[in-house]
């Protein structure tokens, strides 16, 4: 029947949209070989306005050749534990494909030896939360092989807070109020007209 | 005034109405694709306005992944707002029944819709968890338009078609809960692609449901009328309409235990439907890592099933009644709702995307059919207090939504999949009380009709009127109804007791 066909079609189409499982890389298997620092102005940072300077590079005390597999560096903005409380959509999972800790990409660049620096303006869709910065080293297959972060293993130091934009505009506020008032006033208007019609009919 | 017998005859004067009507001028036929005044026009105004209220009430859930970041919401905040969105209508639905009695469904529903529209406009300027909760709370009041829609249909359509009219109006209205999961992400994407930033785009998107709601209220006020013969005010002034005493109507409604049982069980079909409308988009988005748009499409298919499943429940109820009478209606209701619970349990257990979608759709069909089946029983619980019983049942639906969200979907106590499974278990348990519903004249699920003398339809319905009231002749409508309801005996009905047009009464 048409309904069954439609249902099957829907499932097939959705099958294309769903993400197919990737290789199961676990975070705990990665080595901390990168050194990452992030500097920023004091106090609360504002999304869309303030800048963070991120510096990353291989830990020089490691033997040469550690970075032979590194092809790309992916630097991300990650949620600190305090911003993950009671928010399952930001949960830290060991399997990287399921991990939701780092949801914002700062930069993704080919890997070069030596230290790299970037001055990044915080994007306007970053929500209000406490963050740290993490860099992943990816191999030729785009799989994570190592990482570094600007905080300690327990994610308690060097955290910084970002304040999101509100998304509100004065024009929106005014429009909301005007339309609301219009709804109420028009209701009263209708009642008034009804009463007048009723009185006229009785005359 | 004596009312003529309910014969399905054309008026002897030149027909004033586009449809065939009975002696009360209620339509005896239902033409879906007509919008002839006043009957079919009332139907279309009714379902469209109810649909718009559903769209507004559930406009936030598909956009929650954006809103929760903008307003810094925790899972607890989201759960609280979800509870708030369905709790307002608990009392609003009961009050709406009274308002319809006093002012007519046209003014009652349009007023409610226009008074709740500001809450939807103000959602655009919400800036904290508390303001978010407040706007969802006040927007949720608009779900009381369910009662006015059912009341309006019962005023415009007569026995043979009132069940269809009510089932389609309610089903197509509930559709809004599904349509909004498609509409809102789409509107959001359009606005964002025009150039707005995410946190502004969702705010602008809320103007769409708000405007739709406002315009539908205007349409009701301009094009609608309460009764086939006109509006309440005019009819009351000319003395054509009797008024019953509110206190007596209320008393007979709340002292009928069947109304309470149905209120409970409706909470576990309709209430569950509301809960799922609130949580399902986020569930698919988070569990299967889908895009917002995709999660919205899947979530929409849950509510979209209403286009056929709720009316189908009503039709099934009528089919069972033809053969088995009221006992058949009760058995069908229990079986379908229990199966809905079973599929809910399964939904929480399956881990693959495709299986989840399939199970969800099957679950939606059973749950929504159960809603239609419930309103196959409601009209027979009381004749004098039909409005109160409908309001109680409708309100009970929202109580069920409040309870399931509070217990299973607030905060981080249960993962969403566990919550869904446990909700399924609760559905199965809370459907069991249907075993206790017993009509002396027709029986219950396990017992046949009473063999004692007080076991006729007249005895049951006239017990709602005191002898003094009967002396004044106020019980005439109930007497007629009792006669018509003899079809609820099923195949045991003797043909001579039935006037030729008396109908296997469909859901009123």
XYZ file of C-alpha atoms in Angstrom:
711
model
C 0.000 0.000 0.000
C 1.032 3.581 -0.455
C 1.479 4.087 3.261
C 3.881 1.150 3.574
C 5.816 2.357 0.554
C 6.066 5.817 2.032
C 7.272 4.378 5.320
C 9.972 2.297 3.649
C 11.042 5.262 1.565
C 11.306 7.394 4.662
C 13.470 4.803 6.382
C 15.784 4.493 3.367
C 16.202 8.250 3.086
C 16.882 8.584 6.758
C 19.386 5.761 6.546
C 21.443 8.013 4.292
C 21.304 10.854 6.794
C 22.287 8.870 9.824
C 25.909 8.742 10.671
C 27.618 5.456 10.084
C 29.817 4.261 12.924
C 33.465 5.275 12.707
C 36.501 3.446 13.990
C 36.270 3.191 17.761
C 39.208 5.234 19.011
C 39.273 5.704 22.742
C 40.542 8.842 24.408
C 42.413 6.964 27.067
C 44.584 5.321 24.394
C 45.901 8.669 23.181
C 49.191 10.041 24.381
C 49.692 13.558 25.623
C 52.459 14.675 23.317
C 51.349 18.194 22.499
C 51.764 21.250 24.644
C 48.903 23.700 24.366
C 48.523 27.111 25.959
C 45.740 29.632 25.654
C 46.025 33.263 26.652
C 43.136 35.671 26.851
C 42.080 38.919 28.484
C 41.177 38.778 32.160
C 37.654 38.122 33.322
C 34.595 37.026 31.408
C 35.170 36.661 27.669
C 32.443 37.779 25.287
C 31.481 35.657 22.304
C 31.853 37.454 19.024
C 34.138 40.090 20.492
C 37.053 38.806 22.566
C 40.024 36.887 21.215
C 41.954 33.928 22.534
C 45.534 33.343 21.510
C 46.218 29.615 21.244
C 49.747 28.190 21.037
C 50.470 24.539 20.365
C 53.454 22.384 19.496
C 55.105 19.061 20.136
C 56.545 18.526 23.601
C 60.274 19.078 22.973
C 61.360 16.639 25.662
C 59.954 13.693 23.703
C 62.224 11.617 21.409
C 62.433 12.634 17.788
C 60.101 10.798 15.453
C 57.160 10.812 17.867
C 55.300 13.016 15.445
C 56.043 11.045 12.310
C 52.402 10.011 11.893
C 50.928 13.436 12.516
C 49.433 14.970 9.421
C 46.836 17.428 10.743
C 46.191 19.366 13.925
C 42.653 20.019 15.097
C 42.272 22.585 17.860
C 38.957 22.620 19.682
C 37.102 24.502 22.387
C 35.944 22.051 25.042
C 33.534 22.153 27.973
C 34.946 22.071 31.471
C 33.362 19.562 33.897
C 31.359 22.255 35.661
C 29.518 23.045 32.419
C 28.743 19.388 31.833
C 26.735 18.896 35.021
C 23.113 17.901 34.305
C 23.699 18.319 30.574
C 23.937 14.902 28.970
C 24.447 16.443 25.527
C 27.926 17.593 26.623
C 28.962 14.331 28.231
C 32.537 13.053 28.163
C 32.797 9.525 26.770
C 35.965 7.535 26.287
C 35.042 6.526 22.739
C 35.879 9.583 20.694
C 33.065 9.099 18.188
C 30.561 9.387 21.058
C 32.427 12.021 23.030
C 30.640 15.356 23.238
C 33.172 17.288 25.273
C 34.630 19.333 22.437
C 31.953 20.763 20.196
C 33.600 23.829 18.682
C 36.406 23.816 16.164
C 38.932 26.597 16.554
C 41.156 25.607 13.671
C 42.215 22.580 11.629
C 45.578 22.843 9.949
C 48.242 20.615 8.427
C 50.805 19.647 11.013
C 54.184 21.333 10.982
C 57.048 20.891 13.393
C 57.713 23.767 15.713
C 55.213 25.887 17.606
C 52.123 27.351 16.023
C 50.099 30.329 17.189
C 46.617 31.493 16.351
C 44.568 34.438 17.488
C 40.965 33.310 17.421
C 37.907 35.505 17.786
C 35.315 33.617 19.770
C 32.456 32.773 17.437
C 28.988 34.113 18.044
C 27.305 30.755 18.472
C 29.427 29.714 21.454
C 27.175 29.305 24.504
C 27.801 30.629 28.016
C 30.014 28.093 29.792
C 33.449 27.350 31.210
C 35.970 26.018 28.707
C 39.474 24.781 28.041
C 41.357 24.237 24.792
C 42.422 20.865 23.421
C 44.421 20.011 20.319
C 44.237 16.611 18.595
C 46.910 15.318 16.251
C 45.365 13.395 13.365
C 47.041 10.885 11.078
C 46.586 10.514 7.332
C 43.225 8.737 7.854
C 41.922 11.601 9.977
C 42.058 9.456 13.109
C 43.187 10.933 16.398
C 46.588 9.671 17.515
C 47.663 12.152 20.187
C 46.431 15.230 21.996
C 47.360 18.088 24.281
C 45.265 20.505 26.319
C 45.860 23.744 28.158
C 44.531 22.312 31.420
C 45.563 19.387 33.629
C 44.308 15.814 33.372
C 41.463 16.531 35.794
C 40.455 19.653 33.840
C 40.606 21.995 36.817
C 43.268 24.577 35.947
C 43.488 27.347 33.349
C 39.788 27.267 32.612
C 38.111 30.350 31.229
C 34.545 31.523 31.014
C 32.787 32.728 27.914
C 29.584 34.746 27.877
C 27.335 34.073 24.907
C 25.465 36.670 22.918
C 21.856 36.881 23.940
C 20.542 36.706 20.392
C 18.001 39.341 21.270
C 17.593 42.559 19.354
C 15.653 45.665 20.191
C 13.605 45.259 17.021
C 12.546 41.760 18.109
C 11.569 43.000 21.548
C 9.475 45.780 20.088
C 7.819 43.458 17.560
C 6.908 40.957 20.297
C 5.320 43.569 22.483
C 3.453 45.220 19.615
C 1.983 41.974 18.289
C 0.963 40.875 21.788
C -0.782 44.141 22.488
C -2.458 43.917 19.098
C -3.827 40.448 19.915
C -5.391 41.575 23.174
C -6.737 44.821 21.772
C -8.266 43.096 18.765
C -9.998 40.620 21.087
C -11.501 43.466 23.038
C -12.456 45.096 19.759
C -14.329 41.994 18.635
C -16.214 41.811 21.960
C -17.176 45.446 21.624
C -18.495 44.936 18.109
C -20.449 41.837 19.204
C -22.079 43.715 22.062
C -23.055 46.544 19.757
C -24.535 44.119 17.247
C -26.456 42.430 20.066
C -27.855 45.724 21.279
C -28.842 46.721 17.766
C -30.616 43.399 17.191
C -32.626 43.878 20.340
C -33.810 47.327 19.321
C -40.408 23.543 24.329
C -40.952 20.052 22.999
C -38.239 18.929 20.630
C -39.331 17.006 17.558
C -38.180 13.436 17.121
C -34.763 13.111 15.630
C -35.878 12.065 12.193
C -33.425 12.516 9.395
C -35.626 14.438 7.045
C -35.037 17.408 4.844
C -36.682 20.591 6.011
C -40.069 21.097 4.394
C -39.142 24.671 3.527
C -36.491 25.299 0.888
C -33.263 23.873 2.416
C -31.331 26.498 4.348
C -28.310 24.261 4.797
C -25.888 22.729 2.358
C -25.966 19.423 4.280
C -28.769 17.191 5.431
C -29.782 18.104 8.966
C -31.905 16.694 11.732
C -34.585 18.464 13.711
C -32.016 20.332 15.789
C -30.362 21.431 12.526
C -27.301 19.375 13.344
C -25.747 17.918 10.216
C -26.245 14.220 9.638
C -23.592 13.988 7.000
C -19.944 14.918 6.907
C -18.312 16.191 3.727
C -14.637 16.598 4.387
C -13.831 18.690 1.339
C -16.638 21.165 1.724
C -16.461 24.317 3.782
C -20.131 25.156 3.607
C -21.426 27.299 6.429
C -22.185 26.621 9.172
C -21.348 22.967 9.758
C -18.304 22.160 7.653
C -16.998 25.660 8.111
C -17.125 25.151 11.862
C -15.285 21.849 11.429
C -12.446 23.424 9.458
C -12.145 26.435 11.762
C -12.139 24.071 14.703
C -9.384 21.723 13.602
C -7.197 24.457 12.121
C -7.269 26.558 15.296
C -6.641 23.516 17.488
C -3.786 22.555 15.144
C -2.251 26.038 15.540
C -2.371 25.738 19.328
C -0.548 22.418 19.157
C 2.055 23.924 16.834
C 2.698 26.751 19.296
C 2.780 24.577 22.401
C 5.330 22.176 20.900
C 7.317 24.715 18.869
C 10.166 24.743 21.387
C 11.121 21.021 21.575
C 12.563 20.655 18.048
C 14.692 23.763 18.598
C 15.838 22.788 22.071
C 19.385 21.909 20.982
C 19.770 25.592 20.066
C 17.674 27.076 22.851
C 19.415 25.069 25.588
C 22.741 26.601 24.584
C 21.366 30.133 24.211
C 19.565 30.188 27.556
C 22.108 27.992 29.363
C 19.500 25.396 30.313
C 20.257 22.240 32.240
C 18.409 18.961 31.718
C 16.378 19.817 34.831
C 15.357 23.193 33.401
C 14.287 21.534 30.163
C 12.290 18.916 32.052
C 10.581 21.548 34.171
C 9.611 23.577 31.142
C 8.232 20.437 29.506
C 6.089 19.746 32.550
C 4.954 23.355 32.657
C 3.914 23.278 29.008
C 1.291 20.617 29.661
C 0.231 21.418 33.208
C -1.546 24.688 32.471
C -4.137 22.938 30.355
C -5.156 20.562 33.169
C -7.462 23.093 34.730
C -7.930 25.171 31.613
C -9.610 22.189 29.929
C -12.066 21.747 32.757
C -12.801 25.463 32.812
C -13.236 25.535 29.038
C -16.170 23.121 29.220
C -17.961 25.567 31.493
C -17.022 28.536 29.317
C -18.470 26.814 26.263
C -21.694 26.229 28.128
C -21.946 29.836 29.171
C -20.524 31.763 26.215
C -20.490 29.368 23.317
C -17.484 27.631 21.729
C -16.791 30.439 19.267
C -16.092 33.168 21.822
C -14.565 30.786 24.344
C -11.985 29.309 21.974
C -11.136 32.566 20.171
C -10.632 34.339 23.499
C -8.326 31.657 24.803
C -6.322 31.599 21.594
C -5.863 35.380 21.499
C -5.044 35.541 25.200
C -2.303 32.918 24.882
C -0.807 34.334 21.667
C 1.274 36.893 23.635
C 2.999 34.019 25.412
C 4.183 32.728 22.051
C 5.366 36.185 20.963
C 7.232 36.592 24.235
C 9.068 33.305 23.684
C 11.172 35.298 21.234
C 12.516 37.440 24.026
C 13.040 34.758 26.677
C 16.482 35.089 28.230
C 16.711 32.691 31.168
C 15.485 29.276 32.335
C 12.696 30.914 34.321
C 11.377 33.066 31.507
C 11.531 30.026 29.229
C 9.460 28.025 31.709
C 6.922 30.807 32.043
C 6.350 31.233 28.324
C 5.942 27.481 27.843
C 3.515 27.365 30.780
C 1.242 30.075 29.437
C 1.442 28.867 25.867
C 0.284 25.443 27.069
C -3.051 26.846 28.226
C -4.074 26.997 24.581
C -4.404 23.180 24.520
C -7.778 23.671 26.201
C -9.124 24.381 22.702
C -9.523 20.597 22.525
C -12.629 20.852 24.663
C -14.136 23.695 22.677
C -13.428 21.821 19.428
C -15.216 18.700 20.677
C -18.057 20.793 22.081
C -18.430 22.683 18.812
C -18.490 19.456 16.787
C -21.095 17.973 19.115
C -23.222 21.092 18.626
C -22.956 21.024 14.848
C -23.078 17.322 14.024
C -25.629 14.693 14.879
C -25.415 11.049 15.978
C -24.388 9.256 12.763
C -21.423 11.537 12.081
C -20.549 13.189 15.377
C -17.978 10.509 16.102
C -16.250 11.019 12.778
C -16.387 14.806 13.144
C -14.898 14.650 16.644
C -12.288 12.033 15.751
C -11.049 13.867 12.679
C -11.106 17.287 14.387
C -9.140 15.993 17.369
C -6.786 13.889 15.255
C -6.004 16.639 12.790
C -5.538 19.096 15.622
C -3.085 16.784 17.388
C -1.263 16.657 14.055
C 0.114 20.069 15.030
C 2.395 18.377 17.532
C 4.010 16.513 14.673
C 3.916 19.241 12.067
C 5.712 21.658 14.355
C 8.721 19.311 14.531
C 9.027 19.758 10.750
C 8.031 23.408 10.503
C 10.212 24.909 13.214
C 13.587 23.474 12.119
C 12.731 24.457 8.544
C 11.823 28.029 9.462
C 14.919 28.212 11.657
C 17.187 27.075 8.786
C 15.626 29.560 6.381
C 16.134 32.456 8.761
C 19.665 31.376 9.569
C 20.527 31.041 5.890
C 19.257 34.557 5.272
C 22.033 35.647 7.570
C 20.850 35.650 11.156
C 23.041 34.077 13.802
C 21.760 30.835 15.419
C 20.776 32.472 18.679
C 18.672 35.078 16.873
C 17.243 32.817 14.184
C 15.282 30.641 16.615
C 13.744 33.725 18.182
C 12.510 35.062 14.881
C 11.172 31.603 14.022
C 8.675 31.780 16.887
C 6.766 34.574 15.181
C 5.452 32.044 12.673
C 3.392 29.928 15.103
C 2.371 33.064 16.973
C 1.004 34.746 13.855
C -0.712 31.549 12.717
C -2.424 31.326 16.094
C -3.567 34.950 15.997
C -4.938 34.635 12.477
C -6.838 31.430 13.253
C -8.569 33.183 16.158
C -9.605 36.014 13.858
C -10.976 33.474 11.389
C -13.113 31.890 14.116
C -14.510 35.230 15.174
C -15.237 36.396 11.642
C -16.463 33.207 9.969
C -17.685 30.965 12.768
C -20.924 30.591 14.653
C -21.793 28.580 17.763
C -24.842 26.667 16.585
C -26.401 25.891 13.231
C -29.019 28.531 13.946
C -26.721 31.285 15.117
C -24.662 32.475 18.025
C -25.413 31.932 21.714
C -26.046 35.550 22.564
C -28.716 35.957 19.938
C -30.365 32.635 20.739
C -30.353 33.220 24.482
C -31.888 36.648 24.054
C -34.731 35.187 22.019
C -35.330 32.417 24.545
C -34.466 29.524 22.235
C -31.831 28.025 24.475
C -32.276 26.530 27.932
C -29.640 26.881 30.593
C -28.888 24.109 33.056
C -27.622 24.705 36.594
C -23.843 24.619 36.705
C -23.662 23.201 40.228
C -25.844 20.180 39.373
C -23.998 19.513 36.131
C -20.667 19.706 37.923
C -21.833 17.478 40.762
C -23.077 14.710 38.494
C -19.869 14.845 36.515
C -17.396 14.530 39.336
C -19.347 11.905 41.260
C -19.307 9.490 38.313
C -16.389 7.113 38.977
C -16.138 6.159 35.299
C -15.134 9.721 34.497
C -12.207 9.437 36.901
C -11.057 6.099 35.478
C -11.172 7.459 31.938
C -9.302 10.569 33.087
C -6.556 8.291 34.406
C -6.354 6.084 31.323
C -6.489 9.039 28.924
C -3.432 10.286 30.747
C -1.636 7.201 29.476
C -2.523 7.544 25.858
C -2.923 11.258 25.207
C -0.642 12.224 28.080
C 2.048 9.944 26.732
C 1.545 11.477 23.290
C 2.202 14.949 24.737
C 5.271 13.721 26.604
C 6.709 12.120 23.509
C 6.060 15.341 21.526
C 8.236 17.067 24.123
C 11.163 14.639 24.276
C 11.417 12.732 21.043
C 13.349 15.216 18.879
C 16.039 15.692 21.525
C 16.111 11.899 22.039
C 16.914 11.187 18.394
C 19.296 14.148 18.112
C 21.347 13.128 21.121
C 21.208 9.327 20.943
C 21.885 8.901 17.242
C 23.922 12.062 16.555
C 21.551 13.280 13.880
C 21.291 16.723 12.410
C 18.606 18.969 13.898
C 16.645 18.836 10.669
C 16.696 15.030 10.553
C 15.732 14.610 14.193
C 12.830 16.952 13.499
C 11.595 14.863 10.568
C 11.635 11.679 12.621
C 9.972 13.332 15.575
C 7.343 14.726 13.243
C 6.353 11.313 11.971
C 5.181 10.491 15.486
C 2.621 13.275 15.539
C 1.803 13.001 11.852
C 0.408 9.513 12.335
C -2.556 11.308 13.915
C -3.875 12.030 10.460
C -5.369 8.548 10.365
C -4.674 6.783 13.638
C -6.906 8.769 15.947
C -9.892 8.734 13.583
C -9.216 5.027 13.065
C -9.527 4.497 16.816
C -12.935 6.112 16.713
C -13.994 3.971 13.771
C -12.759 0.809 15.509
C -14.744 1.741 18.609
C -17.900 2.107 16.538
C -17.275 -1.185 14.747
C -16.835 -3.035 18.036
C -19.959 -1.413 19.410
C -22.050 -2.587 16.486
C -21.228 -6.196 17.294
C -20.413 -6.310 20.959
C -21.823 -3.077 22.305
C -20.153 -1.113 25.055
C -18.242 -4.217 26.213
C -16.579 -4.313 22.797
C -15.585 -0.650 23.096
C -14.005 -1.285 26.488
C -12.117 -4.388 25.364
C -10.803 -2.610 22.262
C -9.675 0.358 24.336
C -7.866 -1.826 26.851
C -6.196 -3.985 24.191
C -5.020 -1.141 21.952
C -3.711 0.975 24.814
C -1.893 -1.962 26.397
C -0.248 -2.778 23.089
C 0.798 0.871 22.916
C 2.506 0.391 26.260
C 4.282 -2.730 25.041
C 5.660 -0.938 22.011
C 6.795 1.913 24.233
C 8.812 -0.557 26.288
C 10.347 -1.914 23.100
C 11.167 1.596 21.840
C 13.361 2.247 24.851
C 15.187 -1.022 24.323
C 16.081 -0.874 20.615
C 19.453 0.623 19.828
C 19.533 1.075 16.076
C 18.125 4.090 14.303
C 15.988 2.194 11.790
C 14.455 -0.068 14.421
C 13.739 2.929 16.639
C 11.891 4.727 13.880
C 9.790 1.700 12.976
C 8.897 0.922 16.587
C 8.110 4.568 17.233
C 5.665 4.713 14.350
C 3.895 1.530 15.449
C 3.800 2.869 19.000
C 2.314 6.150 17.782
C -0.470 4.403 15.877
C -1.544 2.405 18.936
C -1.307 5.295 21.353
C -3.282 7.666 19.144
C -5.901 5.053 18.291
C -6.356 4.596 22.040
C -7.163 8.314 22.274
C -9.844 7.903 19.634
C -11.187 4.801 21.404
C -11.394 6.659 24.720
C -13.742 9.183 23.205
C -15.857 6.323 21.952
C -16.706 5.574 25.584
C -16.810 9.121 27.039
C -20.131 10.219 25.460
C -21.973 7.394 27.210
C -20.685 8.020 30.699
C -23.057 10.903 31.253
C -25.558 12.821 29.213
C -26.305 15.711 31.530
C -22.655 16.322 32.370
C -21.061 15.458 29.041
C -19.063 18.700 29.092
C -17.668 18.058 32.566
C -16.764 14.419 31.792
C -15.076 15.483 28.535
C -13.222 18.205 30.390
C -12.153 15.797 33.167
C -10.928 13.240 30.665
C -9.161 15.914 28.641
C -7.628 17.366 31.786
C -6.605 13.882 32.908
C -4.704 13.548 29.664
C -2.590 16.526 30.611
C -2.111 15.248 34.164
C -0.664 12.064 32.651
C 1.731 14.178 30.598
C 2.808 16.091 33.706
C 3.335 12.896 35.707
C 5.328 11.012 33.079
C 7.596 13.980 32.457
C 8.135 14.608 36.167
C 8.888 10.987 36.958
C 10.901 9.891 33.937
C 12.188 12.893 32.001
C 13.228 15.490 34.505
C 16.882 16.035 35.164
C 19.428 13.319 34.633
C 18.055 10.562 36.865
C 17.139 8.242 33.989
C 18.641 8.220 30.539
C 15.970 8.986 27.968
C 15.854 5.407 26.742
C 15.307 4.067 30.259
C 12.653 6.699 30.814
C 10.825 5.583 27.678
C 10.855 1.927 28.746
C 9.612 2.726 32.231
C 6.899 4.928 30.760
C 5.755 1.916 28.734
C 5.495 -0.149 31.890
C 3.442 2.588 33.522
C 1.116 2.687 30.505
C 0.381 -1.020 30.841
C -0.274 -0.703 34.577
C -2.437 2.397 34.362
C -4.611 0.895 31.634
C -5.718 -1.934 33.920
C -8.400 0.175 35.684
C -10.530 -0.127 32.551
C -11.426 -3.546 33.965
C -13.349 -1.676 36.653
C -15.669 0.282 34.353
C -19.156 -1.171 34.602
C -22.444 0.003 33.153
C -25.436 -1.725 34.767
C -27.303 -1.726 31.473
C -24.481 -2.982 29.289
C -21.912 -4.654 31.533
C -18.190 -4.227 31.810
C -15.161 -6.081 30.482
C -15.692 -9.188 32.592
C -19.316 -8.938 33.697
C -22.486 -8.900 31.668
C -25.311 -6.401 32.234
C -27.023 -6.466 35.576
C -30.052 -8.684 35.831
C -31.639 -6.472 38.474
C -34.570 -4.241 37.660
C -32.551 -0.992 37.604
C -30.690 -1.945 34.497
C -32.034 -0.016 31.549
C -30.503 2.892 29.715
C -33.282 5.141 30.973
C -32.538 4.214 34.581
C -28.882 5.028 34.129
C -29.296 8.406 32.437
C -32.302 9.574 34.397
C -30.500 8.907 37.663
C -28.757 12.217 36.956
C -32.035 14.124 37.322
C -33.934 14.523 40.577
C -37.683 13.782 40.544
C -38.352 17.493 40.916
C -36.283 18.245 37.839
C -38.012 15.436 35.976
C -41.315 16.891 37.017
C -40.320 20.108 35.261
C -39.484 18.131 32.153
C -35.791 19.081 32.109
C -34.738 15.497 31.413
C -36.212 15.140 27.944
C -32.898 15.279 26.095
C -31.456 12.561 28.349
C -34.516 10.417 27.672
C -33.938 10.699 23.941
C -30.297 9.914 24.367
C -31.074 6.859 26.477
C -33.310 5.569 23.730
C -30.635 6.134 21.081
C -27.955 4.539 23.205
C -29.687 1.188 23.228
C -27.386 0.283 20.345
C -24.614 -0.077 22.930
C -26.084 -3.467 23.757
C -24.507 -4.780 20.567
C -26.185 -7.500 18.554
C -28.667 -8.204 21.329
C -30.693 -5.107 20.386
C -34.207 -5.944 19.280
C -35.041 -4.142 16.087
C -38.453 -2.845 17.204
C -36.979 -0.731 19.974
C -34.927 1.209 17.482
C -36.332 4.020 15.390
C -34.995 3.541 11.887
C -32.449 6.299 12.112
C -31.079 5.614 15.567
C -27.415 5.183 15.222
C -24.795 2.924 16.670
C -23.796 6.023 18.428
C -20.446 7.196 17.372
C -18.142 9.167 19.597
C -19.744 12.404 20.637
